[in-house]
Coordinates of C-alpha atoms in Angstrom, one line a residue:
X554 CA 247.3 45.4 246.1
X555 CA 246.3 48.8 246.3
X556 CA 245.6 50.9 249.4
X557 CA 242.4 53.2 249.3
X558 CA 243.0 56.1 251.5
X559 CA 239.8 58.8 252.5
X560 CA 239.8 62.4 253.3
X561 CA 237.1 63.1 255.9
X562 CA 235.7 66.1 257.0
X563 CA 235.0 66.4 260.9
X564 CA 231.2 65.5 259.9
X565 CA 231.5 62.8 257.9
X566 CA 234.1 61.9 260.7
X567 CA 231.2 61.8 263.6
X568 CA 228.7 60.0 260.9
X569 CA 231.2 57.3 259.9
X570 CA 233.2 57.1 263.4
X571 CA 230.7 58.2 265.9
X572 CA 232.3 56.1 269.1
X573 CA 234.8 58.4 269.7
X574 CA 232.4 61.5 270.4
X575 CA 228.8 59.8 270.6
X576 CA 229.7 56.1 272.3
X577 CA 227.9 52.8 271.1
X578 CA 225.1 53.2 268.4
X579 CA 224.5 49.1 267.9
X580 CA 221.3 48.4 270.1
X581 CA 222.0 46.9 273.5
X582 CA 219.8 46.1 276.4
X583 CA 220.4 48.8 279.3
X584 CA 218.8 48.8 283.1
X585 CA 218.4 52.4 284.0
X586 CA 216.1 55.1 286.3
X587 CA 213.3 55.9 284.8
X588 CA 210.2 58.2 285.9
X589 CA 206.6 58.1 285.5
X590 CA 204.3 61.5 285.5
X591 CA 201.0 61.7 286.1
X592 CA 198.5 64.2 285.7
X593 CA 198.7 65.5 289.0
X594 CA 202.8 66.5 288.6
X595 CA 203.3 63.0 291.0
X596 CA 206.1 61.2 290.5
X597 CA 207.0 57.5 290.4
X598 CA 210.1 56.3 289.9
X599 CA 211.4 52.9 289.0
X600 CA 214.4 51.3 287.3
X601 CA 213.6 49.8 283.7
X602 CA 215.0 47.5 281.0
X603 CA 215.0 48.4 277.3
X604 CA 216.3 47.5 274.7
X605 CA 217.7 50.5 272.6
X606 CA 221.1 52.5 271.0
X607 CA 222.7 54.7 274.0
X608 CA 223.3 56.8 271.9
X609 CA 220.0 58.4 272.0
X610 CA 220.9 59.7 275.6
X611 CA 224.0 61.1 274.7
X612 CA 222.3 63.4 272.0
X613 CA 219.8 64.4 274.6
X614 CA 222.2 65.5 277.6
X615 CA 224.7 67.4 274.9
X616 CA 221.7 69.6 274.6
X617 CA 220.4 69.5 278.0
X618 CA 224.0 69.4 279.6
X619 CA 224.4 73.0 277.6
X620 CA 221.3 75.0 279.8
X621 CA 222.5 73.0 282.8
X622 CA 226.2 74.8 282.3
X623 CA 224.2 78.1 282.0
X624 CA 222.5 78.0 285.0
X625 CA 225.9 78.2 287.3
X626 CA 227.1 81.0 285.3
X627 CA 224.0 82.7 285.4
X628 CA 222.5 83.0 288.9
X629 CA 220.0 84.7 287.2
X630 CA 218.3 81.7 285.5
X631 CA 215.0 80.1 286.6
X632 CA 214.2 77.3 284.5
X633 CA 214.9 74.6 282.2
X634 CA 212.0 72.9 279.9
X635 CA 212.7 69.7 278.2
X636 CA 210.3 68.0 276.3
X637 CA 210.9 64.3 274.3
X638 CA 207.5 63.0 272.9
X639 CA 207.0 59.6 271.1
X640 CA 208.0 61.1 267.8
X641 CA 211.3 61.5 268.3
X642 CA 211.4 65.1 268.8
X643 CA 213.1 66.8 271.5
X644 CA 213.3 70.5 272.8
X645 CA 215.0 71.8 275.6
X646 CA 214.0 75.8 276.4
X647 CA 216.2 77.9 279.0
X648 CA 216.2 81.3 280.4
X649 CA 219.4 83.1 281.4
X650 CA 222.1 84.0 279.7
X651 CA 222.2 83.5 275.3
X652 CA 224.7 83.6 273.2
X653 CA 225.2 87.0 271.7
X654 CA 224.1 87.7 268.4
X655 CA 227.1 89.1 266.6
X656 CA 229.8 88.2 264.6
X657 CA 233.0 85.8 266.2
X658 CA 234.8 88.9 266.5
X659 CA 231.8 90.8 268.4
X660 CA 231.2 93.2 265.6
X661 CA 227.7 94.3 266.1
X662 CA 225.0 92.7 263.4
X663 CA 222.7 95.8 261.4
X664 CA 219.7 94.3 261.6
X665 CA 218.4 94.2 257.5
X666 CA 222.0 94.1 256.6
X667 CA 223.0 90.8 254.7
X668 CA 225.6 88.9 257.1
X669 CA 228.8 89.2 255.9
X670 CA 230.4 86.2 257.4
X671 CA 228.8 83.2 259.7
X672 CA 227.6 84.7 263.3
X673 CA 228.3 83.9 266.5
X674 CA 225.5 81.2 266.9
X675 CA 226.0 79.4 263.5
X676 CA 230.0 79.0 264.5
X677 CA 229.0 77.6 267.7
X678 CA 226.3 75.3 267.0
X679 CA 227.6 73.8 263.4
X680 CA 231.6 74.2 263.4
X681 CA 233.9 71.8 265.7
X682 CA 236.4 73.1 268.5
X683 CA 234.2 76.3 269.3
X684 CA 233.3 77.2 272.7
X685 CA 233.6 78.7 275.7
X686 CA 235.5 76.6 277.8
X687 CA 239.4 76.1 276.6
X688 CA 240.7 79.0 278.9
X689 CA 241.8 76.8 281.5
X690 CA 243.0 79.4 283.5
X691 CA 239.4 79.9 284.2
X692 CA 237.6 77.9 286.7
X693 CA 235.0 75.8 284.9
X694 CA 232.5 73.7 287.0
X695 CA 230.5 72.4 284.4
X696 CA 229.8 69.4 281.8
X697 CA 231.6 71.4 278.6
X698 CA 234.8 70.5 277.7
X699 CA 235.9 69.9 274.0
X700 CA 234.1 72.2 271.9
X701 CA 232.2 68.6 270.1
X702 CA 229.1 68.1 272.1
X703 CA 226.0 70.2 270.6
X704 CA 228.1 69.8 267.1
X705 CA 227.5 66.0 267.1
X706 CA 224.2 66.7 268.3
X707 CA 223.5 68.5 264.8
X708 CA 225.2 65.8 262.7
X709 CA 223.3 62.9 264.0
X710 CA 220.6 64.4 263.6
X711 CA 217.5 64.9 260.6
X712 CA 216.8 68.6 261.4
X713 CA 218.3 70.7 264.3
X714 CA 217.1 74.1 265.0
X715 CA 218.0 77.1 267.0
X716 CA 216.3 79.7 268.8
X717 CA 217.7 82.4 270.6
X718 CA 216.3 85.6 272.4
X719 CA 219.0 88.3 272.9
X720 CA 217.5 91.0 275.0
X721 CA 221.0 92.8 275.1
X722 CA 220.7 93.4 270.9
X723 CA 217.7 93.3 271.2
X724 CA 217.4 90.1 268.4
X725 CA 215.6 87.1 267.5
X726 CA 218.3 84.6 265.8
X727 CA 216.3 81.6 264.5
X728 CA 218.1 79.3 262.1
X729 CA 218.0 75.6 260.8
X730 CA 220.0 72.6 260.1
X731 CA 218.8 69.8 258.1
X732 CA 220.4 66.6 256.4
X733 CA 222.8 66.0 258.9
X734 CA 223.8 68.8 259.3
X735 CA 224.9 68.9 255.7
X736 CA 222.5 71.7 255.0
X737 CA 223.3 75.0 257.0
X738 CA 219.9 77.0 256.3
X739 CA 220.2 81.2 256.2
X740 CA 219.5 82.6 259.5
X741 CA 216.7 84.3 260.3
X742 CA 217.1 87.9 262.8
X743 CA 213.9 89.3 263.4
X744 CA 213.3 92.4 266.3
X745 CA 212.9 91.6 270.1
X746 CA 209.6 92.7 271.5
X747 CA 209.9 90.8 275.3
X748 CA 212.5 91.4 277.4
X749 CA 213.2 87.6 278.9
X750 CA 216.2 86.4 277.7
X751 CA 215.7 82.4 275.9
X752 CA 217.4 79.7 274.4
X753 CA 215.3 77.2 272.5
X754 CA 217.0 74.2 270.4
X755 CA 214.6 71.4 269.4
X756 CA 216.1 68.6 266.8
X757 CA 215.0 64.9 265.6
X758 CA 217.7 62.9 265.7
X759 CA 218.6 60.9 262.6
X760 CA 216.5 57.0 264.3
X761 CA 217.3 55.6 261.5
X762 CA 221.0 55.9 261.7
X763 CA 220.4 54.6 265.3
X764 CA 218.0 51.5 263.9
X765 CA 215.3 52.4 266.4
X766 CA 211.6 52.6 265.2
X767 CA 209.3 55.5 266.0
X768 CA 207.4 56.1 268.0
X769 CA 209.3 55.7 270.6
X770 CA 208.5 52.4 273.1
X771 CA 207.0 53.7 276.8
X772 CA 209.6 52.4 278.6
X773 CA 212.3 54.8 276.8
X774 CA 210.7 57.9 277.3
X775 CA 210.0 57.1 280.6
X776 CA 214.2 56.3 280.8
X777 CA 214.9 59.8 278.5
X778 CA 212.3 61.7 280.7
X779 CA 214.5 61.0 284.1
X780 CA 217.0 63.0 282.6
X781 CA 214.8 65.8 283.8
X782 CA 214.6 64.4 287.2
X783 CA 218.6 64.6 287.3
X784 CA 218.9 68.2 286.3
X785 CA 216.5 68.5 288.9
X786 CA 218.6 67.0 291.7
X787 CA 221.9 68.5 290.9
X788 CA 221.4 72.2 290.5
X789 CA 220.0 75.2 292.8
X790 CA 216.5 74.8 294.6
X791 CA 215.5 78.3 293.0
X792 CA 215.8 76.2 289.5
X793 CA 212.5 75.4 288.2
X794 CA 212.8 72.3 285.7
X795 CA 210.0 71.4 283.6
X796 CA 208.9 68.3 281.5
X797 CA 206.5 68.3 278.5
X798 CA 204.7 71.1 280.7
X799 CA 204.6 69.8 284.2
X800 CA 206.6 71.2 286.8
X801 CA 208.6 68.6 288.6
X802 CA 208.7 68.5 292.2
X803 CA 212.0 66.8 293.2
X804 CA 214.1 69.7 294.2
X805 CA 217.3 68.0 295.6
X806 CA 219.5 64.8 296.3
X807 CA 217.5 63.2 299.0
X808 CA 214.4 62.9 297.2
X809 CA 215.8 61.8 294.3
X810 CA 217.1 59.4 295.9
X811 CA 214.0 58.5 297.7
X812 CA 212.2 57.7 295.1
X813 CA 214.0 55.0 293.8
X814 CA 215.1 53.5 296.9
X815 CA 211.9 53.0 297.8
X816 CA 210.8 53.2 301.7
X817 CA 214.9 53.1 302.8
X818 CA 216.0 55.2 305.3
X819 CA 217.9 57.5 303.2
X820 CA 221.0 59.7 305.0
X821 CA 223.0 62.5 303.6
X822 CA 226.6 63.8 303.9
X823 CA 228.1 67.0 302.2
X824 CA 231.1 69.0 302.0
X825 CA 232.1 72.3 300.6
X826 CA 234.0 74.2 298.4
X827 CA 236.0 77.1 300.4
X828 CA 233.9 79.3 298.5
X829 CA 230.4 78.0 300.1
X830 CA 229.0 76.5 297.5
X831 CA 228.5 72.5 297.0
X832 CA 231.7 70.3 296.4
X833 CA 230.4 66.8 297.0
X834 CA 227.0 65.4 297.7
X835 CA 226.0 62.4 299.1
X836 CA 222.7 60.0 299.9
X837 CA 223.1 56.7 300.5
X838 CA 220.2 54.5 301.7
X839 CA 220.2 50.5 302.7
X840 CA 219.0 47.7 300.6
X841 CA 216.7 45.5 301.1
X842 CA 218.1 41.6 299.9
X843 CA 215.0 41.5 297.5
X844 CA 215.6 45.5 296.1
X845 CA 217.4 46.7 293.2
X846 CA 220.3 48.0 294.7
X847 CA 222.2 50.9 292.5
X848 CA 225.0 54.1 292.2
X849 CA 224.3 56.9 290.6
X850 CA 226.9 59.5 290.7
X851 CA 226.8 63.0 288.7
X852 CA 230.0 65.3 287.8
X853 CA 229.0 68.8 287.2
X854 CA 226.0 67.3 286.1
X855 CA 226.8 64.8 284.0
X856 CA 225.1 61.5 284.5
X857 CA 228.9 59.7 284.8
X858 CA 228.7 56.1 287.4
X859 CA 231.7 55.3 287.1
X860 CA 235.3 56.3 287.8
X861 CA 237.1 57.6 290.9
X862 CA 234.8 60.2 292.9
X863 CA 232.6 56.5 292.8
X864 CA 235.5 54.8 294.1
X865 CA 237.0 57.2 296.8
X866 CA 233.6 57.1 297.9
X867 CA 232.8 53.2 297.8
X868 CA 236.1 52.6 299.9
X869 CA 235.7 55.3 302.4
X870 CA 232.5 53.6 303.4
X871 CA 234.4 50.2 303.1
X872 CA 236.5 51.3 305.4
X873 CA 233.9 52.6 308.2
X874 CA 232.2 49.5 308.0
X875 CA 235.6 47.4 308.9
X876 CA 235.8 48.9 311.4
X877 CA 232.1 48.2 312.4
X878 CA 232.3 45.0 311.7
X879 CA 235.5 44.0 313.4
X880 CA 234.0 45.3 316.3
X881 CA 230.9 43.4 316.0
X882 CA 232.6 40.2 315.0
X883 CA 235.5 40.6 317.3
X884 CA 238.2 39.7 314.5
X885 CA 239.5 41.3 311.4
X886 CA 237.3 41.0 308.7
X887 CA 237.9 42.4 305.5
X888 CA 235.0 44.8 302.9
X889 CA 235.6 45.8 299.6
X890 CA 233.7 48.4 297.0
X891 CA 231.9 45.4 295.8
X892 CA 230.3 44.9 299.5
X893 CA 229.1 48.0 300.3
X894 CA 227.7 48.1 296.4
X895 CA 225.3 45.1 297.7
X896 CA 224.1 46.3 300.6
X897 CA 223.5 50.2 299.9
X898 CA 222.1 52.1 297.3
X899 CA 224.0 55.2 296.5
X900 CA 223.5 58.5 294.9
X901 CA 226.4 61.2 294.3
X902 CA 226.9 65.0 293.1
X903 CA 229.8 66.5 292.6
X904 CA 230.9 70.1 291.3
X905 CA 234.8 70.4 290.3
X906 CA 237.1 72.4 288.3
X907 CA 238.0 71.1 285.1
X908 CA 237.1 67.2 285.6
X909 CA 238.4 64.7 282.9
X910 CA 236.6 62.4 281.4
X911 CA 237.9 59.1 279.6
X912 CA 236.1 60.3 276.9
X913 CA 233.9 62.6 275.3
X914 CA 230.8 60.5 276.5
X915 CA 231.9 61.3 280.1
X916 CA 230.9 58.5 281.1
X917 CA 233.9 57.7 283.6
X918 CA 235.8 60.3 285.7
X919 CA 239.9 60.3 285.5
X920 CA 240.5 63.3 287.5
X921 CA 242.8 61.8 290.6
X922 CA 241.0 62.0 294.2
X923 CA 244.1 64.6 294.7
X924 CA 243.2 67.0 292.1
X925 CA 239.7 67.4 292.9
X926 CA 239.8 70.6 294.6
X927 CA 238.2 69.7 297.9
X928 CA 238.9 67.1 300.6
X929 CA 235.9 64.8 301.5
X930 CA 235.9 63.9 305.3
X931 CA 232.8 61.9 306.2
X932 CA 230.7 63.3 309.3
X933 CA 230.4 61.1 312.5
X934 CA 226.6 61.9 312.3
X935 CA 226.9 60.0 308.6
X936 CA 228.9 57.1 309.7
X937 CA 226.5 56.4 312.8
X938 CA 224.0 56.0 310.1
X939 CA 225.7 53.6 308.8
X940 CA 226.3 51.5 311.5
X941 CA 222.7 51.2 312.7
X942 CA 221.8 50.7 308.9
X943 CA 220.2 47.1 308.9
X944 CA 222.5 46.4 306.3
X945 CA 225.0 46.2 308.8
X946 CA 223.6 43.3 310.4
X947 CA 222.5 41.6 307.2
X948 CA 226.5 41.8 306.0
X949 CA 227.5 40.3 309.8
X950 CA 225.1 37.3 309.3
X951 CA 226.3 37.1 305.4
X952 CA 230.0 37.2 306.9
X953 CA 229.1 34.5 309.5
X954 CA 227.8 32.1 307.3
X955 CA 230.4 32.3 304.8
X956 CA 233.3 31.6 307.5
X957 CA 230.7 28.5 308.6
X958 CA 230.8 27.2 305.3
X959 CA 234.3 27.8 304.8
X960 CA 234.9 26.1 308.5
X961 CA 232.8 23.5 307.4
X962 CA 234.7 22.6 304.6
X963 CA 238.1 22.5 306.8
X964 CA 237.1 20.0 309.2
X965 CA 238.4 16.7 307.9
X966 CA 236.3 14.4 306.9
X967 CA 238.0 10.8 306.8
X968 CA 238.8 8.3 309.4
X969 CA 242.6 8.5 309.1
X970 CA 242.7 11.9 310.0
X971 CA 240.8 11.8 313.0
X972 CA 243.0 8.5 313.7
X973 CA 245.6 10.9 313.8
X974 CA 244.5 12.9 316.2
X975 CA 247.1 12.5 319.7
X976 CA 245.9 10.6 322.0
X977 CA 242.7 9.7 320.5
X978 CA 241.5 5.5 320.6
X979 CA 238.6 5.6 318.1
X980 CA 236.0 2.4 318.8
X981 CA 237.2 -1.0 317.1
X982 CA 233.4 -0.8 314.9
X983 CA 233.0 2.3 314.7
X984 CA 231.1 3.6 311.5
X985 CA 229.9 -0.2 312.2
X986 CA 227.2 -0.1 314.7
X987 CA 226.5 2.7 317.3
X988 CA 229.3 3.7 319.5
X989 CA 230.2 5.8 322.1
X990 CA 232.8 8.4 323.2
X991 CA 234.0 8.7 326.1
X992 CA 236.1 12.4 326.8
X993 CA 237.8 12.7 329.6
X994 CA 239.4 15.2 331.9
X995 CA 243.4 14.0 331.3
X996 CA 245.5 11.1 331.1
X997 CA 244.4 9.1 334.2
X998 CA 240.8 9.8 333.7
X999 CA 241.4 8.2 330.1
X1000 CA 243.3 5.3 331.9
X1001 CA 240.6 4.6 334.2
X1002 CA 238.2 4.7 331.0
X1003 CA 240.5 2.4 329.2
X1004 CA 240.4 -0.2 332.4
X1005 CA 236.5 -0.1 332.3
X1006 CA 237.0 -1.1 328.5
X1007 CA 237.9 -4.5 329.9
X1008 CA 234.6 -5.2 331.0
X1009 CA 232.3 -3.0 328.4
X1010 CA 234.2 -3.9 325.4
X1011 CA 236.4 -2.0 323.0
X1012 CA 234.1 -2.5 320.3
X1013 CA 232.0 0.0 320.5
X1014 CA 233.7 2.5 322.9
X1015 CA 236.1 5.1 321.8
X1016 CA 238.1 7.8 324.0
X1017 CA 239.6 11.0 323.8
X1018 CA 241.3 12.5 327.0
X1019 CA 241.5 16.4 326.6
X1020 CA 244.7 18.1 327.8
X1021 CA 245.0 22.0 326.9
X1022 CA 242.0 24.5 327.8
X1023 CA 238.9 24.4 326.6
X1024 CA 237.7 27.7 325.2
X1025 CA 234.6 29.2 326.3
X1026 CA 232.6 29.3 322.9
X1027 CA 229.7 31.1 323.8
X1028 CA 230.1 34.8 321.9
X1029 CA 232.9 33.3 320.0
X1030 CA 233.2 33.0 316.0
X1031 CA 233.2 30.0 314.7
X1032 CA 236.9 30.2 313.7
X1033 CA 237.6 31.6 316.7
X1034 CA 236.2 28.2 318.1
X1035 CA 238.0 25.7 315.6
X1036 CA 241.2 27.3 316.1
X1037 CA 240.9 26.0 319.7
X1038 CA 242.4 22.7 319.3
X1039 CA 240.7 20.6 321.7
X1040 CA 237.1 22.1 320.2
X1041 CA 238.5 21.3 316.7
X1042 CA 239.8 17.7 317.7
X1043 CA 235.8 17.0 319.3
X1044 CA 234.3 18.3 315.7
X1045 CA 236.5 15.9 314.2
X1046 CA 236.6 12.8 316.1
X1047 CA 232.4 13.4 316.5
X1048 CA 232.1 14.0 312.3
X1049 CA 229.9 17.4 313.9
X1050 CA 229.1 19.9 311.0
X1051 CA 230.1 23.4 312.3
X1052 CA 226.9 25.6 311.8
X1053 CA 224.7 23.2 310.7
X1054 CA 220.5 24.7 311.3
X1055 CA 219.2 21.3 311.3
X1056 CA 219.8 17.8 311.8
X1057 CA 217.2 15.0 310.5
X1058 CA 216.9 11.1 311.7
X1059 CA 219.6 10.6 308.6
X1060 CA 221.7 13.4 310.0
X1061 CA 221.8 11.6 313.4
X1062 CA 222.0 8.1 311.6
X1063 CA 225.5 9.1 309.7
X1064 CA 227.3 11.0 313.4
X1065 CA 230.4 8.8 314.1
X1066 CA 229.7 8.6 317.6
X1067 CA 226.0 8.5 318.8
X1068 CA 226.9 9.1 322.6
X1069 CA 229.1 11.5 324.0
X1070 CA 229.8 10.6 327.2
X1071 CA 231.8 13.2 329.7
X1072 CA 234.1 12.0 332.4
X1073 CA 235.3 14.2 334.6
X1074 CA 236.2 14.8 338.6
X1075 CA 233.7 16.2 340.9
X1076 CA 235.7 19.0 342.0
X1077 CA 235.9 22.9 340.6
X1078 CA 238.2 22.3 337.5
X1079 CA 236.1 18.8 336.7
X1080 CA 233.1 21.0 336.9
X1081 CA 234.5 23.9 335.0
X1082 CA 235.6 21.2 332.4
X1083 CA 231.7 19.9 332.1
X1084 CA 230.5 23.3 331.6
X1085 CA 232.4 24.5 328.9
X1086 CA 231.7 21.0 326.9
X1087 CA 228.1 21.4 327.7
X1088 CA 228.5 25.3 327.0
X1089 CA 229.9 24.2 323.5
X1090 CA 227.5 21.5 322.2
X1091 CA 224.8 24.0 323.5
X1092 CA 226.3 27.4 321.6
X1093 CA 227.2 26.1 319.1
X1094 CA 225.5 22.8 317.7
X1095 CA 221.9 23.4 319.5
X1096 CA 220.0 21.8 316.7
X1097 CA 222.0 18.5 317.5
X1098 CA 220.9 18.6 321.3
X1099 CA 217.2 19.2 320.0
X1100 CA 217.1 16.2 317.9
X1101 CA 218.8 13.8 319.8
X1102 CA 218.3 15.0 323.6
X1103 CA 220.4 11.8 324.8
X1104 CA 223.7 12.7 322.9
X1105 CA 225.1 13.9 326.0
X1106 CA 225.8 11.8 329.0
X1107 CA 228.1 11.8 332.1
X1108 CA 230.0 9.2 333.5
X1109 CA 229.7 10.4 337.2
X1110 CA 233.0 9.6 338.9
X1111 CA 233.1 8.2 342.9
X1112 CA 233.5 10.7 345.7
X1113 CA 234.5 8.6 348.0
X1114 CA 235.7 5.2 348.1
X1115 CA 233.8 3.4 351.0
X1116 CA 235.1 -0.4 352.0
X1117 CA 233.6 -3.1 354.2
X1118 CA 235.9 -4.5 356.4
X1119 CA 235.3 -7.6 358.1

């Protein structure tokens, strides 16, 4: 069998194996943040479930993030404009610094002279491994890294158009690429009259290759439009972000978070770099049980909601919650990252030098925490907001309910297991007729009670002497209560269910004993034991007492024996 070998160009490889630089191309069902902008400029945020190719979002991100990167390099940049229409044409425009219109060796281009070789803009938009991000000795707090991004977009587009207004050279450069960058049209260079620098990139992705039918569905458009909102949340407040001609009003991460965590209390924390610029910013909101919970994160403007930055923050919150819940519940508890995700929505914005990602898709950060270039320390006020959040009470309830269910399963239910409890003597007809359990204060009271069984009979009467110290159950958690041997034995003997919220007639009928008779001395110790037993029943099994008020009775022992003499 002969083997066929192929020698592909980089363009051909990107088209045949796009997963390396573009990610999944096949249609998937995704749940993504989406926005709807009304005529007055108001924004509504939600999460939409869409069925489309994930690659379409990366084709937008690669160009849009170039404009964001330029914003961080050029403090004079004032706007980024995004247009996405249902016919599938995308456009990104920004002011600020532009690519010089000259040759790669920086030789100036002379207007009117035929180019002797490809000019710098053509190289940067069509030749792989060209860019400004390869010198690792320089600070680089932006998303660009490998020199692939915008070229991949060019290859996966029906047409791709570049327009650069460069006031330094006084020239306007326009160039078009078609047929998935298979055809490179000659650039058109003209004299520039205005003095404002601009870069305008417009393109139409190859929707046929992506398996997407046009026009784009409204829900897909709304999720694509949300990328403009992402930019507004992750950049300086001085940067104006426009979507389809309308200026977006969301200017910071708190406003962004509030848009999706509707009605929730949003609280913020931040850490700065040594130079005073933002390093780590987080907004968090408690999640109601019926609400959508989410974690959205950005690294140097790229939406990257998985990786070491997210794990680091969720672990910090989990540690804080562990301390809070341990204090509230009076016992050690375990809180993991998933529990934080379940009860809080989180939006992170990170700026770091030379981040590393798991792939060109940049959806997972690989940079170790020790290499972030900053150390995040949670502010005490932020930790206090977590403690006061309603989600903490919900977590307490969940933990108690889970423990109660586990304890219910842990209580032995069989007759033989109860029969093995030391010094417990069961009623002979237990389970066949209504019976009473006499709980006595020690062995001596048990002997007195058993002697009385000689009169009333053993068939319907059982006895259990209390030997150890009873726990004051009020305020204790279910595990602490059942770790007390005497209360655990009583729970098992009576057939009670810890944490049961309601008793029906059928539940009462199924009880092993239908009467609990307390036999204690009428002194201080006896009164204390009686009170502790009643306290336990009231605190742990109140629904039973409400349904069956005569369940508990008391055998009153005599204070004085009087004897009549002849």
